Amino acid sequence: MTSSLPPSRPLDVVVLAAGAGTRMKSTLPKMLHQVCGRPMVAWAVKVAQALEARDIVVVTGHGAEQVEAALGGMGLQFVRQHEQLGTGHAFLLAAQKLRGGADVLVLYGDSPMIRPETLQAMRAEHQGAGNALTVLTSQLSDATGYGRIVRGKQGDLERIVEQKAATPTELSITEFNSGVYLMDERAGTLAGRIGNDNPAKEYYLTDLVQLYRQEGARVAAFNISDPSEVMGANDRVQLAELETLMRRRINEGHMRAGVTLQDPATTLIESDVQIARDVVLEQGVVLRGNTSVQTGVRVGAYSVVTDSQLAQEVTIKSHSVLEGAVVGEGSTVGPFARLRPGAVLAEEVHVGNFVEVKNTQLARGVKAGHLAYLGDASIGQESNIGAGTITANFDGLEKHRTTIGAGAFIGSNTTLIAPVTVADGGFVAGGSAINQDVPAGSLAVARAQQRNIARWAVNYWRKHSADKLSQRLPWLSAWLSKQE
Ligand code: UD1
Ligand code: CA
């Protein structure tokens, strides 16, 4: 591969994204269908940004408002193509926004696989060879649907012929036009000369090949061996293929950077997730959104982690679901735990199975091992939350907070009726319903006092017929016969 030259001119990028995508059979604009958690059109924009593009102009049309909204805040310019009259027409609209004095790169909004490295190599060759127009091409044994690359006797790029206009011989050409072009600043002016005199009555951007040649300018193809890099999604079958390819690319990137994926084929890591070295992801793990994972973390099988931060040496056991959570160093979560937005676990916290945590801070060393709901609460360090503890945070109209100090012990099956406070070192007897504050160091018992009624059970059992009892419960029957 050619080493990249220092770019002598700035680069402007035009993203064509006005197409309808009827074959997606969707109310969502095609460009907004996601690949590994990012709308397809945003992949093209990210690539343009990776190339340090000066201006990025996105041509929108179908679902323009939605597409533009999805790309908001990325520093882009938009131009609307109200009628999709062809790629040449779309580009011409964008060209009116270009300031000139730059190379112009054309990308499609529905081809997310293209890598910045490939485009850098293409640009290096474009500049090194003094091309006016470089067309990115690849090959497929059956290139049906694509424009075919017609080369002259010297192997030079002569023209691009569209499927509908191609002769049988041209249809057998395996080299196809990806739709990615790098051009000099004449592109906008030349695009103004594109007509629609062709079988489809469309304005073909591919006509630029001849228009540049008529100028006596140098045009060339930049061929890449892997056609999947310029694969688009016309329907949901192809969308799934892109998802698989992109997932593999992302996963391989993480593996090469020191992350262990026990079963990469079942691991889904969205594009913006950050993972440090020496992290282990077991099979079926899904990491989404703005999740970050620090070194030494292990995420157990079939856990789904969205928009969450996992600090060093955290263990997430299998089948846990985290969203908008922060998990501090050395903490363990799960199996079957659920951390919802605002769950903030400090260091060395343990949240065990069937525990749900929402909008709650757990200080260092807190343990909530089993079957609890902790919502709108703060829990001081080293407190123990017994199995079945529930913060009753909702009174039917409003949410209220539960405050538990440090070193508190909440017995099993306690209901904490918020707003309520258990102060430092407070003790709550199991089975209590607590609706008054518990002072520091006190024991709260809030349940009916136990009574033991002598011989009640003996009398109860004796009311049953002896036959039935001895048949069904022989031990009990024998025991009863020995009682007075
Ligand atoms: C085009 C190329 C073809 C190439 C193929 C690669 C032309 C004439 N043909 O085919 O040589 O092999 O791409 O995929 O350019 N778009 C607009 N406005 C329009 C038309 C298209 O914004 O009026 C956008 C689409 O949203 C899409 C891209 O341009 O992102 C390509 O459009 P598409 O219709 O898929 O291209 P083809 O004409 O099939
Ligand atoms: Ca197409």
Short mmCIF file of C-alpha atoms and ligand atoms in Angstrom, two decimals:
data_model
loop_
_atom_site.label_atom_id
_atom_site.label_comp_id
_atom_site.label_asym_id
_atom_site.label_seq_id
_atom_site.Cartn_x
_atom_site.Cartn_y
_atom_site.Cartn_z
CA MET A 1 0.00 0.00 0.00
CA THR A 2 1.22 3.50 -0.86
CA SER A 3 2.32 5.50 2.13
CA SER A 4 0.17 8.57 2.58
CA LEU A 5 1.57 11.85 1.34
CA PRO A 6 1.07 15.00 3.33
CA PRO A 7 -2.23 16.29 1.95
CA SER A 8 -1.45 19.34 -0.12
CA ARG A 9 -5.06 20.44 -0.50
CA PRO A 10 -7.97 20.36 1.91
CA LEU A 11 -10.62 17.70 1.47
CA ASP A 12 -14.36 18.27 1.18
CA VAL A 13 -16.73 15.32 1.42
CA VAL A 14 -20.16 14.93 -0.16
CA VAL A 15 -22.38 12.21 1.28
CA LEU A 16 -25.23 11.13 -0.99
CA ALA A 17 -28.12 10.18 1.23
CA ALA A 18 -31.35 11.20 -0.49
CA GLY A 19 -32.39 7.79 -1.81
CA ALA A 20 -35.66 6.17 -0.80
CA GLY A 21 -34.56 2.66 -0.03
CA THR A 22 -37.94 1.18 -0.96
CA ARG A 23 -36.64 -2.36 -0.64
CA MET A 24 -36.07 -1.86 3.07
CA LYS A 25 -39.91 -1.86 3.36
CA SER A 26 -39.68 0.57 6.23
CA THR A 27 -41.14 3.81 7.54
CA LEU A 28 -37.69 4.61 8.90
CA PRO A 29 -35.51 6.25 6.23
CA LYS A 30 -33.00 3.72 4.91
CA MET A 31 -30.06 5.90 5.94
CA LEU A 32 -31.13 5.65 9.58
CA HIS A 33 -31.17 1.89 9.79
CA GLN A 34 -28.39 1.02 12.18
CA VAL A 35 -25.26 -1.03 11.79
CA CYS A 36 -23.66 -1.91 15.13
CA GLY A 37 -25.63 0.78 16.89
CA ARG A 38 -24.91 3.64 14.51
CA PRO A 39 -27.17 4.84 11.67
CA MET A 40 -25.63 3.92 8.32
CA VAL A 41 -25.32 7.54 7.22
CA ALA A 42 -23.43 8.40 10.42
CA TRP A 43 -20.78 5.83 9.51
CA ALA A 44 -20.08 7.75 6.31
CA VAL A 45 -19.89 11.00 8.27
CA LYS A 46 -17.51 9.45 10.82
CA VAL A 47 -15.24 8.30 8.02
CA ALA A 48 -15.25 11.81 6.56
CA GLN A 49 -14.33 13.18 9.99
CA ALA A 50 -11.55 10.63 10.36
CA LEU A 51 -10.11 12.01 7.11
CA GLU A 52 -10.18 15.48 8.66
CA ALA A 53 -12.52 16.77 6.00
CA ARG A 54 -12.87 20.54 5.79
CA ASP A 55 -16.53 20.67 4.75
CA ILE A 56 -18.97 17.78 4.84
CA VAL A 57 -22.11 18.22 2.79
CA VAL A 58 -24.89 15.65 3.16
CA VAL A 59 -27.54 15.44 0.44
CA THR A 60 -30.84 14.47 2.03
CA GLY A 61 -34.20 13.81 0.43
CA HIS A 62 -36.20 10.86 1.59
CA GLY A 63 -36.94 11.42 5.28
CA ALA A 64 -34.71 14.51 5.15
CA GLU A 65 -35.90 15.96 8.45
CA GLN A 66 -35.27 12.75 10.34
CA VAL A 67 -31.90 12.18 8.71
CA GLU A 68 -30.77 15.74 9.40
CA ALA A 69 -31.98 15.49 13.00
CA ALA A 70 -30.07 12.25 13.51
CA LEU A 71 -26.89 13.93 12.27
CA GLY A 72 -27.41 17.11 14.29
CA GLY A 73 -24.44 18.55 16.15
CA MET A 74 -21.84 16.93 13.91
CA GLY A 75 -20.93 20.19 12.16
CA LEU A 76 -22.38 19.23 8.79
CA GLN A 77 -24.01 21.12 5.96
CA PHE A 78 -27.19 19.79 4.44
CA VAL A 79 -28.72 20.23 1.06
CA ARG A 80 -32.12 18.86 0.14
CA GLN A 81 -32.82 16.96 -3.03
CA HIS A 82 -36.59 17.01 -3.29
CA GLU A 83 -36.79 14.66 -6.25
CA GLN A 84 -34.28 11.84 -6.64
CA LEU A 85 -33.22 12.50 -10.21
CA GLY A 86 -29.97 10.57 -9.93
CA THR A 87 -26.54 10.65 -8.34
CA GLY A 88 -25.35 13.34 -10.78
CA HIS A 89 -28.20 15.62 -9.78
CA ALA A 90 -27.62 14.96 -6.07
CA PHE A 91 -23.95 15.79 -6.38
CA LEU A 92 -24.64 18.95 -8.36
CA LEU A 93 -26.83 20.25 -5.53
CA ALA A 94 -24.07 19.57 -3.02
CA ALA A 95 -21.45 21.13 -5.28
CA GLN A 96 -23.21 24.47 -4.95
CA LYS A 97 -22.17 24.46 -1.28
CA LEU A 98 -18.52 23.67 -1.95
CA ARG A 99 -16.06 26.52 -1.47
CA GLY A 100 -13.53 25.26 -4.04
CA GLY A 101 -9.79 24.85 -3.67
CA ALA A 102 -10.21 21.36 -2.26
CA ASP A 103 -10.29 17.75 -3.37
CA VAL A 104 -13.82 16.39 -3.28
CA LEU A 105 -14.64 12.92 -2.02
CA VAL A 106 -18.06 11.36 -2.70
CA LEU A 107 -19.42 8.74 -0.29
CA TYR A 108 -22.80 7.01 -0.04
CA GLY A 109 -24.91 7.19 3.07
CA ASP A 110 -25.83 3.53 2.77
CA SER A 111 -22.32 2.04 2.53
CA PRO A 112 -20.94 2.02 6.05
CA MET A 113 -18.06 -0.43 5.61
CA ILE A 114 -15.57 1.83 3.86
CA ARG A 115 -12.48 2.41 6.04
CA PRO A 116 -10.57 5.68 6.38
CA GLU A 117 -7.31 3.78 5.75
CA THR A 118 -8.56 2.70 2.32
CA LEU A 119 -9.58 6.23 1.43
CA GLN A 120 -6.22 7.56 2.63
CA ALA A 121 -4.42 5.11 0.35
CA MET A 122 -6.71 6.12 -2.50
CA ARG A 123 -5.98 9.77 -1.87
CA ALA A 124 -2.25 9.16 -1.76
CA GLU A 125 -2.43 7.45 -5.13
CA HIS A 126 -4.74 10.14 -6.50
CA GLN A 127 -2.27 12.86 -5.55
CA GLY A 128 0.85 10.88 -6.36
CA ALA A 129 -0.33 10.05 -9.88
CA GLY A 130 -1.76 13.50 -10.50
CA ASN A 131 -5.29 12.23 -11.11
CA ALA A 132 -8.18 14.58 -11.67
CA LEU A 133 -10.69 11.83 -10.93
CA THR A 134 -10.11 8.54 -9.14
CA VAL A 135 -12.91 5.95 -8.99
CA LEU A 136 -12.86 3.35 -6.24
CA THR A 137 -13.55 -0.06 -7.78
CA SER A 138 -13.64 -3.70 -6.72
CA GLN A 139 -14.78 -6.94 -8.27
CA LEU A 140 -17.52 -9.50 -7.87
CA SER A 141 -17.98 -12.66 -9.93
CA ASP A 142 -21.53 -11.41 -10.49
CA ALA A 143 -21.70 -7.61 -10.43
CA THR A 144 -25.38 -7.43 -11.37
CA GLY A 145 -26.89 -4.04 -10.52
CA TYR A 146 -23.59 -2.20 -10.39
CA GLY A 147 -22.05 0.08 -12.95
CA ARG A 148 -19.27 -1.84 -14.76
CA ILE A 149 -15.76 -0.52 -15.24
CA VAL A 150 -14.83 -0.40 -18.91
CA ARG A 151 -11.07 -0.22 -19.37
CA GLY A 152 -9.20 0.67 -22.57
CA LYS A 153 -6.43 -1.31 -24.25
CA GLN A 154 -3.77 0.14 -21.93
CA GLY A 155 -5.93 -0.85 -18.97
CA ASP A 156 -6.87 2.76 -18.33
CA LEU A 157 -10.33 3.72 -17.10
CA GLU A 158 -12.42 4.54 -20.15
CA ARG A 159 -15.97 4.82 -18.82
CA ILE A 160 -18.52 3.37 -16.45
CA VAL A 161 -21.54 1.68 -17.97
CA GLU A 162 -24.71 1.25 -15.91
CA GLN A 163 -26.52 -2.07 -15.79
CA LYS A 164 -29.44 -0.84 -17.87
CA ALA A 165 -27.23 0.48 -20.68
CA ALA A 166 -24.66 -2.31 -20.79
CA THR A 167 -24.13 -4.73 -23.69
CA PRO A 168 -23.94 -8.48 -22.91
CA THR A 169 -20.13 -8.29 -23.11
CA GLU A 170 -20.06 -5.34 -20.71
CA LEU A 171 -22.39 -7.18 -18.34
CA SER A 172 -19.79 -9.94 -18.00
CA ILE A 173 -17.24 -7.46 -16.59
CA THR A 174 -16.54 -8.27 -12.97
CA GLU A 175 -14.97 -4.96 -11.99
CA PHE A 176 -17.64 -2.60 -10.69
CA ASN A 177 -18.01 1.03 -9.62
CA SER A 178 -18.28 1.43 -5.86
CA GLY A 179 -19.73 4.94 -6.15
CA VAL A 180 -16.80 6.42 -4.21
CA TYR A 181 -14.96 9.10 -6.15
CA LEU A 182 -12.12 11.48 -5.43
CA MET A 183 -12.04 14.51 -7.69
CA ASP A 184 -10.35 17.84 -8.11
CA GLU A 185 -12.16 21.11 -7.74
CA ARG A 186 -13.53 21.04 -11.31
CA ALA A 187 -16.05 18.38 -10.26
CA GLY A 188 -18.82 20.85 -9.46
CA THR A 189 -18.52 22.68 -12.77
CA LEU A 190 -18.31 19.48 -14.78
CA ALA A 191 -21.31 17.99 -12.95
CA GLY A 192 -23.35 20.86 -14.37
CA ARG A 193 -22.87 19.32 -17.81
CA ILE A 194 -24.32 15.92 -16.88
CA GLY A 195 -27.48 15.15 -18.83
CA ASN A 196 -30.15 12.49 -18.42
CA ASP A 197 -30.09 11.03 -21.91
CA ASN A 198 -29.97 7.37 -20.86
CA PRO A 199 -32.40 4.46 -20.47
CA ALA A 200 -33.22 5.43 -16.88
CA LYS A 201 -33.61 9.17 -17.61
CA GLU A 202 -31.41 9.81 -14.58
CA TYR A 203 -28.51 12.17 -14.08
CA TYR A 204 -25.58 9.79 -13.75
CA LEU A 205 -22.62 10.98 -11.70
CA THR A 206 -20.63 8.30 -13.53
CA ASP A 207 -20.74 10.55 -16.61
CA LEU A 208 -17.97 12.55 -14.94
CA VAL A 209 -15.50 9.99 -16.25
CA GLN A 210 -16.07 11.09 -19.83
CA LEU A 211 -16.47 14.75 -18.91
CA TYR A 212 -13.05 14.75 -17.22
CA ARG A 213 -11.54 12.86 -20.12
CA GLN A 214 -12.93 15.43 -22.55
CA GLU A 215 -10.98 18.01 -20.52
CA GLY A 216 -7.86 15.98 -21.21
CA ALA A 217 -7.62 15.29 -17.47
CA ARG A 218 -6.26 12.11 -15.97
CA VAL A 219 -8.87 9.65 -14.68
CA ALA A 220 -8.03 6.35 -13.02
CA ALA A 221 -9.49 3.51 -11.02
CA PHE A 222 -8.29 2.61 -7.52
CA ASN A 223 -9.07 -1.05 -7.14
CA ILE A 224 -9.50 -2.79 -3.81
CA SER A 225 -9.51 -6.55 -3.44
CA ASP A 226 -12.24 -6.79 -0.80
CA PRO A 227 -15.66 -5.89 -2.25
CA SER A 228 -17.33 -6.07 1.16
CA GLU A 229 -15.79 -2.74 2.03
CA VAL A 230 -18.02 -0.99 -0.49
CA MET A 231 -21.08 -3.10 0.14
CA GLY A 232 -24.34 -1.22 0.55
CA ALA A 233 -27.63 -2.21 2.09
CA ASN A 234 -30.56 -2.25 -0.27
CA ASP A 235 -32.72 -4.54 1.84
CA ARG A 236 -32.69 -6.04 5.30
CA VAL A 237 -30.87 -9.15 4.21
CA GLN A 238 -27.93 -7.02 3.12
CA LEU A 239 -28.33 -4.93 6.26
CA ALA A 240 -27.84 -8.07 8.35
CA GLU A 241 -24.78 -8.97 6.27
CA LEU A 242 -23.31 -5.55 6.97
CA GLU A 243 -24.07 -5.96 10.65
CA THR A 244 -22.17 -9.27 10.70
CA LEU A 245 -19.21 -7.82 8.81
CA MET A 246 -19.04 -4.71 10.96
CA ARG A 247 -19.42 -6.69 14.16
CA ARG A 248 -16.52 -8.88 13.11
CA ARG A 249 -14.40 -5.84 12.28
CA ILE A 250 -15.15 -4.19 15.62
CA ASN A 251 -14.57 -7.42 17.54
CA GLU A 252 -11.28 -8.12 15.80
CA GLY A 253 -10.16 -4.59 16.59
CA HIS A 254 -10.81 -5.16 20.29
CA MET A 255 -9.17 -8.59 20.27
CA ARG A 256 -6.05 -7.16 18.63
CA ALA A 257 -6.05 -4.46 21.30
CA GLY A 258 -5.95 -7.03 24.11
CA VAL A 259 -9.56 -7.94 24.85
CA THR A 260 -10.55 -11.61 25.14
CA LEU A 261 -13.79 -12.54 23.39
CA GLN A 262 -14.65 -16.10 24.25
CA ASP A 263 -17.11 -16.40 21.38
CA PRO A 264 -16.74 -13.45 19.00
CA ALA A 265 -19.55 -14.65 16.74
CA THR A 266 -22.07 -14.03 19.53
CA THR A 267 -20.49 -10.88 20.97
CA LEU A 268 -22.00 -7.55 19.96
CA ILE A 269 -20.00 -4.43 20.72
CA GLU A 270 -21.41 -1.19 19.37
CA SER A 271 -19.17 1.28 17.65
CA ASP A 272 -18.67 3.81 20.45
CA VAL A 273 -17.92 1.34 23.24
CA GLN A 274 -14.46 1.63 24.82
CA ILE A 275 -12.70 -1.38 26.26
CA ALA A 276 -9.31 -1.51 27.97
CA ARG A 277 -6.81 -4.36 27.83
CA ASP A 278 -7.24 -7.61 29.70
CA VAL A 279 -10.99 -7.51 29.71
CA VAL A 280 -12.77 -10.83 29.23
CA LEU A 281 -16.16 -10.97 27.53
CA GLU A 282 -17.89 -14.31 27.77
CA GLN A 283 -20.23 -15.55 25.08
CA GLY A 284 -23.36 -13.65 24.13
CA VAL A 285 -22.26 -10.39 25.75
CA VAL A 286 -23.78 -7.19 24.34
CA LEU A 287 -22.10 -3.85 25.01
CA ARG A 288 -24.04 -0.84 23.74
CA GLY A 289 -23.96 2.93 23.52
CA ASN A 290 -21.41 4.93 25.48
CA THR A 291 -20.20 2.06 27.58
CA SER A 292 -16.64 2.05 28.86
CA VAL A 293 -14.91 -0.94 30.38
CA GLN A 294 -11.66 -0.66 32.34
CA THR A 295 -8.89 -3.19 32.59
CA GLY A 296 -9.39 -6.49 34.38
CA VAL A 297 -13.16 -6.54 33.99
CA ARG A 298 -14.99 -9.77 33.24
CA VAL A 299 -18.48 -9.68 31.77
CA GLY A 300 -20.42 -12.92 32.14
CA ALA A 301 -22.35 -14.73 29.46
CA TYR A 302 -25.48 -13.10 28.03
CA SER A 303 -25.13 -9.88 29.96
CA VAL A 304 -26.27 -6.67 28.26
CA VAL A 305 -24.49 -3.46 29.24
CA THR A 306 -25.74 -0.13 27.86
CA ASP A 307 -24.35 3.37 28.52
CA SER A 308 -22.52 2.19 31.62
CA GLN A 309 -19.07 2.53 33.12
CA LEU A 310 -17.29 -0.45 34.58
CA ALA A 311 -14.17 0.37 36.60
CA GLN A 312 -11.11 -1.86 36.96
CA GLU A 313 -11.51 -5.44 38.15
CA VAL A 314 -15.30 -5.36 38.09
CA THR A 315 -17.04 -8.71 37.64
CA ILE A 316 -20.43 -8.83 35.98
CA LYS A 317 -21.82 -12.32 36.26
CA SER A 318 -24.01 -13.89 33.63
CA HIS A 319 -27.44 -12.67 32.56
CA SER A 320 -27.13 -9.25 34.13
CA VAL A 321 -28.66 -6.17 32.52
CA LEU A 322 -27.07 -2.77 33.11
CA GLU A 323 -28.22 0.55 31.74
CA GLY A 324 -26.86 3.95 32.69
CA ALA A 325 -24.97 2.44 35.62
CA VAL A 326 -21.59 3.18 37.17
CA VAL A 327 -19.80 0.26 38.80
CA GLY A 328 -16.77 0.99 40.98
CA GLU A 329 -13.48 -0.85 41.16
CA GLY A 330 -13.58 -4.44 42.36
CA SER A 331 -17.36 -4.64 42.58
CA THR A 332 -19.30 -7.75 41.64
CA VAL A 333 -22.73 -7.73 40.04
CA GLY A 334 -25.08 -10.61 39.25
CA PRO A 335 -25.82 -13.20 38.08
CA PHE A 336 -29.28 -11.98 37.07
CA ALA A 337 -28.84 -8.47 38.43
CA ARG A 338 -30.46 -5.39 37.00
CA LEU A 339 -28.83 -1.97 37.29
CA ARG A 340 -30.97 0.83 35.93
CA PRO A 341 -30.10 4.47 35.22
CA GLY A 342 -28.55 6.23 38.18
CA ALA A 343 -27.30 3.08 39.84
CA VAL A 344 -23.90 4.17 41.17
CA LEU A 345 -21.84 1.52 42.90
CA ALA A 346 -18.63 2.57 44.66
CA GLU A 347 -15.70 0.22 45.15
CA GLU A 348 -16.02 -3.38 46.39
CA VAL A 349 -19.81 -3.37 46.29
CA HIS A 350 -21.68 -6.63 45.83
CA VAL A 351 -25.06 -6.73 44.11
CA GLY A 352 -26.28 -10.28 43.73
CA ASN A 353 -28.98 -12.19 41.96
CA PHE A 354 -32.41 -10.71 41.35
CA VAL A 355 -31.47 -7.36 42.78
CA GLU A 356 -32.77 -4.27 40.98
CA VAL A 357 -31.06 -0.94 41.59
CA LYS A 358 -32.31 2.38 40.24
CA ASN A 359 -31.17 5.94 40.96
CA THR A 360 -29.35 4.71 44.04
CA GLN A 361 -25.84 5.19 45.39
CA LEU A 362 -24.19 2.25 47.08
CA ALA A 363 -21.06 3.27 49.00
CA ARG A 364 -17.91 1.18 49.33
CA GLY A 365 -18.42 -2.37 50.52
CA VAL A 366 -22.23 -2.40 50.50
CA LYS A 367 -23.71 -5.87 50.04
CA ALA A 368 -27.13 -6.57 48.59
CA GLY A 369 -26.87 -10.24 47.82
CA HIS A 370 -30.34 -11.36 46.86
CA LEU A 371 -33.82 -10.41 45.76
CA ALA A 372 -34.08 -6.72 46.49
CA TYR A 373 -35.43 -3.50 45.00
CA LEU A 374 -33.32 -0.47 45.78
CA GLY A 375 -34.75 2.66 44.16
CA ASP A 376 -34.15 6.35 44.93
CA ALA A 377 -31.89 5.51 47.83
CA SER A 378 -28.43 6.12 49.16
CA ILE A 379 -26.69 3.48 51.19
CA GLY A 380 -23.63 4.14 53.32
CA GLN A 381 -20.48 2.08 53.30
CA GLU A 382 -20.38 -1.51 54.49
CA SER A 383 -24.12 -1.68 55.03
CA ASN A 384 -25.77 -5.03 54.49
CA ILE A 385 -29.07 -5.22 52.70
CA GLY A 386 -30.90 -8.45 53.44
CA ALA A 387 -32.70 -10.61 50.93
CA GLY A 388 -36.12 -9.32 50.02
CA THR A 389 -35.48 -5.71 51.07
CA ILE A 390 -37.68 -3.25 49.25
CA THR A 391 -37.48 0.51 49.18
CA ALA A 392 -41.13 1.47 48.78
CA ASN A 393 -40.29 4.67 46.95
CA PHE A 394 -43.61 5.49 45.30
CA ASP A 395 -46.73 6.71 47.11
CA GLY A 396 -48.92 6.62 44.06
CA LEU A 397 -48.08 10.21 43.13
CA GLU A 398 -44.45 10.91 43.89
CA LYS A 399 -41.13 9.19 44.42
CA HIS A 400 -39.40 9.49 47.80
CA ARG A 401 -35.89 8.77 48.97
CA THR A 402 -34.58 6.21 51.39
CA THR A 403 -31.37 7.06 53.22
CA ILE A 404 -29.35 4.34 54.89
CA GLY A 405 -26.19 5.29 56.77
CA ALA A 406 -22.91 3.44 56.99
CA GLY A 407 -22.61 0.08 58.69
CA ALA A 408 -26.35 -0.49 58.81
CA PHE A 409 -27.94 -3.93 58.79
CA ILE A 410 -31.28 -4.29 57.08
CA GLY A 411 -32.84 -7.64 57.93
CA SER A 412 -34.40 -9.81 55.30
CA ASN A 413 -37.81 -8.99 53.92
CA THR A 414 -37.82 -5.41 55.13
CA THR A 415 -40.00 -2.79 53.52
CA LEU A 416 -38.53 0.70 53.84
CA ILE A 417 -41.43 3.08 53.30
CA ALA A 418 -39.87 6.25 51.93
CA PRO A 419 -39.14 8.94 52.83
CA VAL A 420 -37.26 7.27 55.65
CA THR A 421 -33.77 7.17 57.12
CA VAL A 422 -31.83 4.43 58.86
CA ALA A 423 -28.88 6.18 60.51
CA ASP A 424 -25.31 4.86 60.82
CA GLY A 425 -25.03 1.47 62.43
CA GLY A 426 -28.83 1.07 62.60
CA PHE A 427 -30.28 -2.41 62.70
CA VAL A 428 -33.65 -3.41 61.27
CA ALA A 429 -35.21 -6.68 62.31
CA GLY A 430 -36.15 -9.01 59.49
CA GLY A 431 -39.70 -8.74 58.22
CA SER A 432 -40.13 -5.14 59.34
CA ALA A 433 -42.14 -2.46 57.61
CA ILE A 434 -40.20 0.71 58.47
CA ASN A 435 -41.96 4.05 58.15
CA GLN A 436 -40.17 5.97 60.90
CA ASP A 437 -36.53 6.99 61.01
CA VAL A 438 -34.20 4.62 62.81
CA PRO A 439 -31.67 6.46 65.02
CA ALA A 440 -27.98 5.61 64.85
CA GLY A 441 -27.09 2.41 66.59
CA SER A 442 -30.72 1.42 67.34
CA LEU A 443 -32.64 -1.71 66.52
CA ALA A 444 -35.99 -1.19 64.85
CA VAL A 445 -38.54 -3.95 65.07
CA ALA A 446 -41.70 -3.22 63.14
CA ARG A 447 -43.75 -6.33 62.89
CA ALA A 448 -46.43 -8.04 65.02
CA GLN A 449 -45.06 -9.76 68.10
CA GLN A 450 -44.81 -13.53 67.78
CA ARG A 451 -47.11 -15.75 69.97
CA ASN A 452 -46.57 -19.50 70.39
CA ILE A 453 -49.79 -21.44 71.12
CA ALA A 454 -48.99 -24.71 72.84
CA ARG A 455 -50.38 -27.95 71.39
CA TRP A 456 -52.29 -26.08 68.68
CA ALA A 457 -50.67 -28.07 65.89
CA VAL A 458 -51.08 -31.41 67.64
CA ASN A 459 -54.81 -30.74 67.93
CA TYR A 460 -54.98 -29.58 64.39
CA TRP A 461 -53.44 -32.73 62.99
CA ARG A 462 -55.48 -34.98 65.18
CA LYS A 463 -58.64 -33.57 63.63
CA HIS A 464 -57.68 -35.35 60.41
CA SER A 465 -58.62 -38.98 60.08
CA ALA A 466 -55.75 -41.16 61.30
CA ASP A 467 -56.00 -43.33 58.20
CA LYS A 468 -55.44 -40.49 55.79
CA LEU A 469 -52.56 -39.08 57.79
CA SER A 470 -50.71 -42.39 58.12
CA GLN A 471 -51.13 -42.93 54.40
CA ARG A 472 -49.86 -39.58 53.31
CA LEU A 473 -47.48 -38.49 56.06
CA PRO A 474 -46.18 -41.59 57.88
CA TRP A 475 -43.53 -39.75 59.93
CA LEU A 476 -45.99 -37.17 61.24
CA SER A 477 -48.55 -39.85 62.01
CA ALA A 478 -46.04 -41.84 64.09
CA TRP A 479 -44.88 -38.70 65.90
CA LEU A 480 -48.45 -37.68 66.76
CA SER A 481 -49.21 -41.08 68.25
CA LYS A 482 -46.36 -40.53 70.73
CA GLN A 483 -47.72 -37.15 71.93
CA GLU A 484 -49.93 -36.93 74.99
C1 UD1 B 1 -24.71 3.86 -8.44
C2 UD1 B 1 -23.77 4.04 -9.61
C3 UD1 B 1 -23.22 2.69 -10.04
C4 UD1 B 1 -22.53 2.04 -8.88
C5 UD1 B 1 -23.45 1.96 -7.68
C6 UD1 B 1 -22.72 1.48 -6.47
C7 UD1 B 1 -24.65 5.94 -10.82
C8 UD1 B 1 -25.38 6.40 -12.03
N1 UD1 B 1 -24.49 4.63 -10.70
O1 UD1 B 1 -25.77 3.03 -8.79
O2 UD1 B 1 -22.32 2.84 -11.11
O3 UD1 B 1 -22.08 0.75 -9.22
O4 UD1 B 1 -23.99 3.27 -7.38
O5 UD1 B 1 -23.63 1.25 -5.44
O6 UD1 B 1 -24.23 6.74 -10.03
N2 UD1 B 1 -28.77 9.06 -4.31
C9 UD1 B 1 -29.21 10.32 -4.04
N3 UD1 B 1 -30.01 10.94 -4.93
C10 UD1 B 1 -30.39 10.37 -6.10
C11 UD1 B 1 -29.93 9.07 -6.36
C12 UD1 B 1 -29.11 8.43 -5.46
O7 UD1 B 1 -28.89 10.89 -3.00
O8 UD1 B 1 -31.12 11.01 -6.86
C13 UD1 B 1 -27.91 8.37 -3.33
C14 UD1 B 1 -28.55 7.16 -2.73
O9 UD1 B 1 -29.24 7.47 -1.55
C15 UD1 B 1 -27.36 6.26 -2.45
C16 UD1 B 1 -26.39 6.63 -3.56
O10 UD1 B 1 -26.77 7.91 -4.01
O11 UD1 B 1 -26.77 6.55 -1.22
C17 UD1 B 1 -26.41 5.62 -4.71
O12 UD1 B 1 -27.70 5.55 -5.22
P1 UD1 B 1 -28.23 4.21 -5.87
O13 UD1 B 1 -29.55 4.48 -6.46
O14 UD1 B 1 -28.12 3.12 -4.90
O15 UD1 B 1 -27.12 3.99 -7.00
P2 UD1 B 1 -27.30 3.31 -8.39
O16 UD1 B 1 -27.83 4.34 -9.31
O17 UD1 B 1 -27.95 2.04 -8.24
CA CA B 2 -27.84 0.86 -5.21
#
